[in-house]
Amino acid sequence: MASTSTASLNQSVTGYIHNVTPLRHGVKRQYFEGVLQQRHKVCKVVVFKVELHSKFLKIEKDRCPVQLNNVVVQPSRREDGMDILFTHQSKWCCLTSIDYPYNPTIMVTIQDQTISQILQIDMEYHRVNITAKLIQRESEGHAFLQDDVLLEKAVYTIADTTGIMELTVWGEQNLQLDSWFYITNVSLRMFRGTKFLSTTKDTKFTPTTCTDPTFPLQPTTSEQVTGNIIGAKVTIIYICPLKHKLHNMALSCTRVLCDKCDIFYRTDAITLHTHARLKITTTTSDEIKSVNIENHVLRATIQIPKNATTDTIMDSILDLPTMNITIHNHYITHLAYPEKSHTDTPQPNSPLVHFSPPTQPPAPSEDLAELDLFMVESPLDTQPKVNQPTPPSPTSIADTPK
Ligand SMILES: [Zn+2]
């Protein structure tokens, strides 16, 4: 249900407003957020009509029930969760009463919690602080923000003395495994019944000294198989030095225009980012597995020259011999040649053509909070959705005349 990317326009919702944030600066405009306590659920509300900020603060303080009209309700990445967008077309009014009470326990301040406490929280939208150790880096991947900016992600297994969870870390972070961190402002998420944590734009990692033993790690959730790749569908994305997705990249040209930067880049300043959907057969079962593979794992296995096309990459993938394959959540996290590799196969980690951007690009967006609204791809989703249209952004919704 929540996996569709359709937004419902012109909706009316009622409830109590909690947790109104300060004004935030998005990529293109200001906004603030709050939480709407409805009868049976709690939804995030994103308000783009910033002139209402003091009104919303007062509504929250007065605990006044409200009706929000003409809002956009769209699925968030949480299971069955919806986010509410209060656009420039939306209206609000105070109600005299609604037939359920204000819930004062919806937390205004973010509290320090242990993993076992977090696993007991039954709130759809909830932020916590946590002290935990990074145990394993499970997988890496990427997603695009609404502005076509590529954002890296990595999934870690973290543990404290009470339990184990997965944490999705957005953006490039240099985090040391086997280290303890005090991690603030992480968001509790749910996907297909499994709870996990996700960093937000406010998340900070502070190393801490802690020697407590961690909760015993269960057998790894990664699966190791020996198998053959029998099918592949490769996608190539070209990225400008500031990590924008490029449209109309022509390899034959010496320069390429980035619409977002509004500048022409030398073709050799452009990064080729690739990922693929694969079908594999394994030696242990008759089942044909569907898995995904991301850029960094592909590059560690096959040569991807700068003039690579989807066809040449697919050929290289389908030419691979029987491989040792590690799979985590339907993503291949490691591909290794069998012990005695064929001499005619390309060697892993062979020199690759690498396009280093001339300068270190800045963080793609200061605004990871918007990820919650605009992420095309779900962190644990099994199918890449690169070919699907991006959900409508508030701009396009707000600017579309009724
Ligand atoms: Zn750009």
XYZ file of C-alpha atoms and ligand atoms in Angstrom:
403
model
C 0.000 0.000 0.000
C 2.626 2.459 1.093
C 4.887 1.433 -1.750
C 2.933 3.322 -4.372
C 4.243 6.770 -5.049
C 0.875 8.380 -5.623
C -0.065 11.479 -3.728
C -3.659 12.380 -2.923
C -4.402 16.033 -3.537
C -7.075 18.213 -1.941
C -7.384 16.143 1.211
C -8.781 17.234 4.578
C -7.300 15.964 7.833
C -8.053 16.727 11.473
C -6.088 16.330 14.674
C -3.804 17.983 17.170
C -0.543 19.649 16.188
C 2.627 18.691 18.075
C 6.373 19.298 17.750
C 6.405 22.371 15.488
C 10.025 22.820 14.400
C 11.895 26.078 13.812
C 11.913 27.344 10.234
C 14.184 25.282 8.039
C 15.906 26.136 4.794
C 15.209 23.627 2.079
C 16.936 23.406 -1.252
C 14.603 25.959 -2.798
C 12.489 27.441 -0.021
C 11.798 27.584 3.661
C 9.435 25.263 5.482
C 8.729 23.927 8.918
C 7.480 20.618 10.175
C 5.104 19.403 12.800
C 3.310 16.250 13.762
C -0.446 15.722 13.444
C -1.997 13.464 16.075
C -4.951 11.880 14.298
C -7.353 9.411 15.887
C -5.252 6.298 15.384
C -1.990 7.550 14.026
C 0.601 10.259 14.008
C 1.700 11.825 10.709
C 4.411 14.251 9.809
C 3.171 17.578 8.456
C 5.444 19.701 6.280
C 4.291 23.308 6.005
C 5.546 25.400 3.093
C 3.387 28.402 3.995
C 6.015 29.726 6.398
C 3.988 32.837 7.280
C 1.851 30.464 9.373
C 4.779 29.481 11.590
C 3.746 31.559 14.612
C 0.114 30.425 14.148
C 1.156 26.766 14.247
C 3.282 27.377 17.339
C 0.227 28.918 19.014
C -2.066 26.054 17.913
C 0.412 23.626 19.436
C 0.624 25.623 22.675
C -3.170 25.924 22.936
C -3.677 22.222 22.098
C -6.418 23.364 19.755
C -7.825 20.685 17.418
C -7.443 21.718 13.804
C -8.689 20.866 10.370
C -6.169 21.148 7.536
C -7.872 21.453 4.159
C -6.612 21.068 0.631
C -3.435 19.321 1.764
C -1.438 16.698 -0.131
C -1.232 13.305 1.528
C 1.501 11.122 0.171
C 3.082 7.848 1.259
C 6.186 8.116 3.325
C 8.730 5.353 3.295
C 7.262 3.944 6.462
C 4.966 1.002 6.258
C 1.439 2.331 5.906
C 2.729 5.773 6.827
C 1.608 8.964 5.144
C 3.091 12.449 5.172
C 0.967 15.567 4.931
C 2.132 18.491 2.791
C 0.606 21.853 3.659
C 1.174 23.817 0.452
C 0.426 27.400 -0.531
C -3.052 26.219 -1.621
C -3.812 24.631 1.762
C -6.046 26.164 4.433
C -6.479 25.552 8.128
C -9.074 26.246 10.802
C -9.454 25.544 14.505
C -12.237 23.152 15.492
C -14.227 23.569 18.688
C -13.675 19.920 19.538
C -12.924 16.495 18.141
C -14.012 13.236 19.714
C -10.652 12.031 20.982
C -8.320 13.641 23.505
C -5.024 15.420 23.102
C -2.169 13.006 23.800
C 0.482 14.774 25.891
C 2.891 11.842 25.694
C 3.832 12.567 22.101
C 7.309 13.659 22.940
C 8.383 17.203 22.431
C 11.996 16.599 23.360
C 14.074 13.849 21.869
C 15.090 11.352 24.494
C 18.048 9.038 24.888
C 16.839 5.490 24.415
C 18.311 2.023 24.355
C 17.697 -0.304 21.435
C 15.323 -2.475 23.459
C 13.330 0.641 24.398
C 13.280 1.764 20.773
C 12.018 -1.633 19.645
C 9.041 -1.179 21.976
C 8.066 2.219 20.597
C 4.931 1.933 18.545
C 4.956 5.405 17.104
C 4.987 5.810 13.357
C 7.108 8.931 13.444
C 9.606 9.228 16.233
C 13.078 10.619 16.810
C 15.526 9.305 19.383
C 19.109 9.651 20.553
C 21.081 6.477 21.008
C 24.499 5.312 22.185
C 25.520 2.310 20.133
C 28.436 0.516 18.538
C 28.750 0.134 14.775
C 29.115 -3.599 14.315
C 28.962 -4.218 10.582
C 28.543 -2.302 7.373
C 25.869 -4.358 5.669
C 25.289 -2.654 2.353
C 25.734 0.529 0.404
C 23.560 2.217 -2.122
C 22.191 5.507 -3.314
C 19.037 7.472 -3.841
C 18.128 10.737 -5.475
C 16.707 13.752 -3.715
C 13.887 15.674 -5.366
C 16.448 17.948 -6.938
C 18.134 15.054 -8.753
C 21.018 15.139 -6.300
C 22.646 11.790 -5.688
C 22.913 10.827 -2.042
C 24.938 7.877 -0.832
C 23.545 5.606 1.800
C 24.963 2.807 3.887
C 23.212 0.328 6.118
C 24.946 -0.600 9.368
C 24.132 -3.105 12.042
C 24.411 -1.323 15.373
C 24.219 -2.726 18.882
C 24.139 -1.570 22.470
C 23.973 -3.726 25.579
C 20.245 -4.319 25.105
C 19.742 -5.135 21.440
C 20.613 -4.919 17.771
C 19.101 -2.841 14.968
C 19.894 -1.593 11.517
C 20.790 2.030 10.949
C 20.606 3.622 7.493
C 23.167 6.412 7.216
C 22.507 9.003 4.498
C 25.311 10.990 2.921
C 28.998 10.265 3.005
C 30.134 9.655 6.559
C 33.524 8.481 7.646
C 32.447 6.162 10.427
C 34.823 3.746 12.097
C 33.469 0.239 12.550
C 33.753 -1.309 16.021
C 33.432 2.147 17.568
C 30.815 3.514 19.921
C 28.940 6.673 18.999
C 26.386 8.903 20.642
C 23.997 9.341 17.705
C 21.424 12.105 18.003
C 18.202 12.807 16.145
C 17.799 9.468 14.434
C 14.393 8.600 13.111
C 12.568 5.364 13.830
C 11.212 3.832 10.652
C 9.248 0.777 9.801
C 9.305 -1.186 6.598
C 7.428 -4.417 6.002
C 7.036 -4.919 9.705
C 10.708 -4.416 10.534
C 11.852 -1.435 12.573
C 15.046 0.313 11.656
C 16.718 3.646 12.333
C 17.561 6.260 9.752
C 19.707 9.370 10.052
C 18.066 12.759 9.506
C 19.518 16.096 8.513
C 19.946 16.840 12.251
C 21.811 13.625 13.070
C 25.263 13.947 14.640
C 27.719 11.162 15.407
C 29.858 11.827 18.467
C 32.486 9.159 19.253
C 32.256 7.963 22.843
C 34.455 5.760 24.930
C 32.491 2.765 26.019
C 33.705 -0.732 26.718
C 30.385 -2.354 27.516
C 29.855 -5.693 25.855
C 27.254 -5.455 23.131
C 24.170 -7.589 22.840
C 25.258 -10.890 21.274
C 25.098 -10.681 17.517
C 22.713 -13.130 15.959
C 23.925 -15.137 12.994
C 24.508 -12.709 10.178
C 21.536 -11.772 8.079
C 23.732 -11.916 4.983
C 23.448 -14.968 2.805
C 26.422 -16.576 1.084
C 25.806 -18.513 -2.114
C 27.775 -19.875 -5.031
C 25.979 -18.998 -8.188
C 25.792 -17.866 -11.767
C 24.473 -14.575 -13.000
C 22.105 -15.515 -15.800
C 20.319 -12.225 -16.344
C 21.113 -8.524 -15.979
C 19.468 -5.179 -16.560
C 21.959 -2.360 -16.177
C 21.240 1.296 -15.521
C 23.816 4.032 -16.031
C 23.528 7.454 -14.433
C 25.924 10.317 -15.108
C 26.664 12.615 -12.192
C 28.114 16.125 -12.295
C 30.897 17.075 -9.814
C 28.193 18.495 -7.523
C 26.367 15.158 -7.700
C 23.448 16.218 -9.888
C 21.991 13.640 -12.206
C 22.695 14.662 -15.809
C 20.136 14.309 -18.546
C 21.200 14.037 -22.200
C 24.782 13.008 -21.550
C 26.495 12.518 -24.907
C 29.793 10.697 -24.549
C 30.947 11.966 -27.913
C 30.934 15.590 -26.748
C 33.845 17.165 -24.942
C 31.594 19.005 -22.534
C 28.200 18.484 -21.008
C 25.646 20.847 -19.535
C 24.392 20.375 -15.982
C 20.977 22.070 -15.848
C 21.114 22.348 -12.083
C 24.559 23.964 -11.959
C 23.795 25.820 -15.215
C 27.337 25.218 -16.370
C 29.197 23.067 -18.881
C 31.577 20.461 -17.456
C 34.432 18.702 -19.165
C 33.259 15.187 -19.976
C 36.114 13.758 -17.923
C 34.790 15.583 -14.842
C 31.620 13.526 -15.031
C 31.174 10.387 -12.946
C 29.509 7.281 -14.300
C 27.314 5.660 -11.665
C 25.825 2.293 -12.453
C 23.655 -0.318 -10.842
C 21.827 -3.400 -12.026
C 19.079 -5.853 -11.428
C 20.250 -9.442 -11.731
C 18.843 -12.943 -11.896
C 21.062 -15.604 -10.380
C 20.943 -19.351 -10.082
C 22.665 -20.996 -7.159
C 24.209 -24.392 -6.574
C 22.005 -24.971 -3.536
C 18.500 -24.376 -4.851
C 16.430 -24.463 -8.023
C 15.047 -21.038 -7.298
C 16.094 -18.154 -9.532
C 16.933 -15.236 -7.260
C 16.284 -11.602 -8.070
C 18.952 -9.350 -6.587
C 20.323 -5.844 -7.046
C 23.929 -4.773 -7.339
C 25.239 -1.286 -6.715
C 27.980 0.777 -8.299
C 30.767 0.069 -5.801
C 30.321 -3.716 -5.867
C 30.183 -3.772 -9.667
C 33.330 -1.658 -9.904
C 35.160 -3.956 -7.515
C 34.362 -6.879 -9.800
C 34.396 -5.760 -13.415
C 36.131 -3.020 -15.364
C 33.889 -0.108 -16.155
C 35.704 2.185 -18.602
C 34.598 5.746 -19.090
C 32.946 4.963 -22.396
C 31.039 2.023 -20.932
C 27.478 1.522 -22.117
C 24.731 -0.529 -20.544
C 25.456 -3.157 -23.204
C 29.179 -3.451 -22.438
C 28.519 -3.564 -18.689
C 25.823 -6.214 -19.178
C 28.213 -8.269 -21.316
C 30.897 -8.069 -18.604
C 28.407 -9.131 -15.940
C 26.990 -12.022 -17.954
C 30.525 -13.189 -18.800
C 31.383 -13.685 -15.133
C 32.104 -17.277 -14.144
C 30.434 -19.016 -11.211
C 30.925 -16.585 -8.332
C 30.807 -16.541 -4.552
C 28.009 -14.113 -3.831
C 27.105 -12.402 -0.550
C 23.540 -11.080 -0.407
C 22.008 -8.775 2.178
C 18.384 -7.709 1.867
C 18.300 -8.570 -1.836
C 21.473 -6.555 -2.520
C 24.746 -8.172 -3.504
C 27.248 -6.820 -1.005
C 30.243 -8.841 -2.168
C 31.122 -10.717 -5.347
C 34.214 -12.882 -5.311
C 35.868 -15.103 -7.872
C 36.161 -18.735 -6.823
C 39.493 -19.707 -5.215
C 41.142 -20.858 -8.451
C 40.041 -18.113 -10.787
C 40.268 -18.477 -14.534
C 43.231 -16.663 -15.966
C 41.153 -15.112 -18.695
C 38.700 -13.425 -16.355
C 39.222 -9.845 -15.321
C 40.798 -9.515 -11.925
C 38.951 -7.852 -9.115
C 40.165 -4.405 -8.214
C 41.897 -3.997 -11.514
C 42.742 -0.399 -12.342
C 39.588 1.441 -13.194
C 39.085 4.637 -15.011
C 38.104 6.937 -12.220
C 36.777 10.405 -12.624
C 37.891 12.403 -9.625
C 35.928 15.568 -9.314
C 38.289 18.542 -9.321
C 37.261 19.504 -5.832
C 35.549 17.670 -3.037
C 31.856 18.188 -3.706
C 29.864 19.648 -0.853
C 27.238 17.581 0.878
C 24.525 17.092 -1.743
C 21.876 18.712 0.334
C 21.782 20.300 3.712
C 18.344 19.016 4.032
C 18.070 15.340 4.733
C 14.683 15.871 6.333
C 13.250 16.178 2.874
C 14.419 12.672 2.197
C 11.533 11.451 4.233
C 9.233 13.019 1.707
C 10.938 12.642 -1.565
C 13.018 9.532 -1.542
C 12.200 7.577 -4.633
C 13.695 4.415 -3.302
C 13.053 2.769 -0.019
C 16.140 1.707 1.931
C 15.061 -1.880 2.211
C 13.169 -2.105 -0.988
C 13.925 -5.051 -3.156
C 13.486 -3.499 -6.567
C 15.282 -0.452 -7.815
C 12.796 2.103 -8.972
C 15.035 4.145 -11.155
C 12.713 3.973 -14.080
C 9.721 5.137 -12.149
C 8.694 8.758 -12.209
C 9.720 10.725 -9.164
C 6.806 11.506 -6.856
C 5.527 15.002 -7.441
C 7.438 17.623 -5.517
C 5.547 20.214 -3.512
C 6.433 22.744 -6.167
C 4.814 20.821 -8.948
C 1.813 20.081 -6.800
C 1.523 23.610 -5.513
C 2.020 25.104 -8.926
C -0.469 22.884 -10.696
C -3.717 24.789 -11.051
C -6.672 22.800 -9.882
Zn 25.430 20.018 -11.367
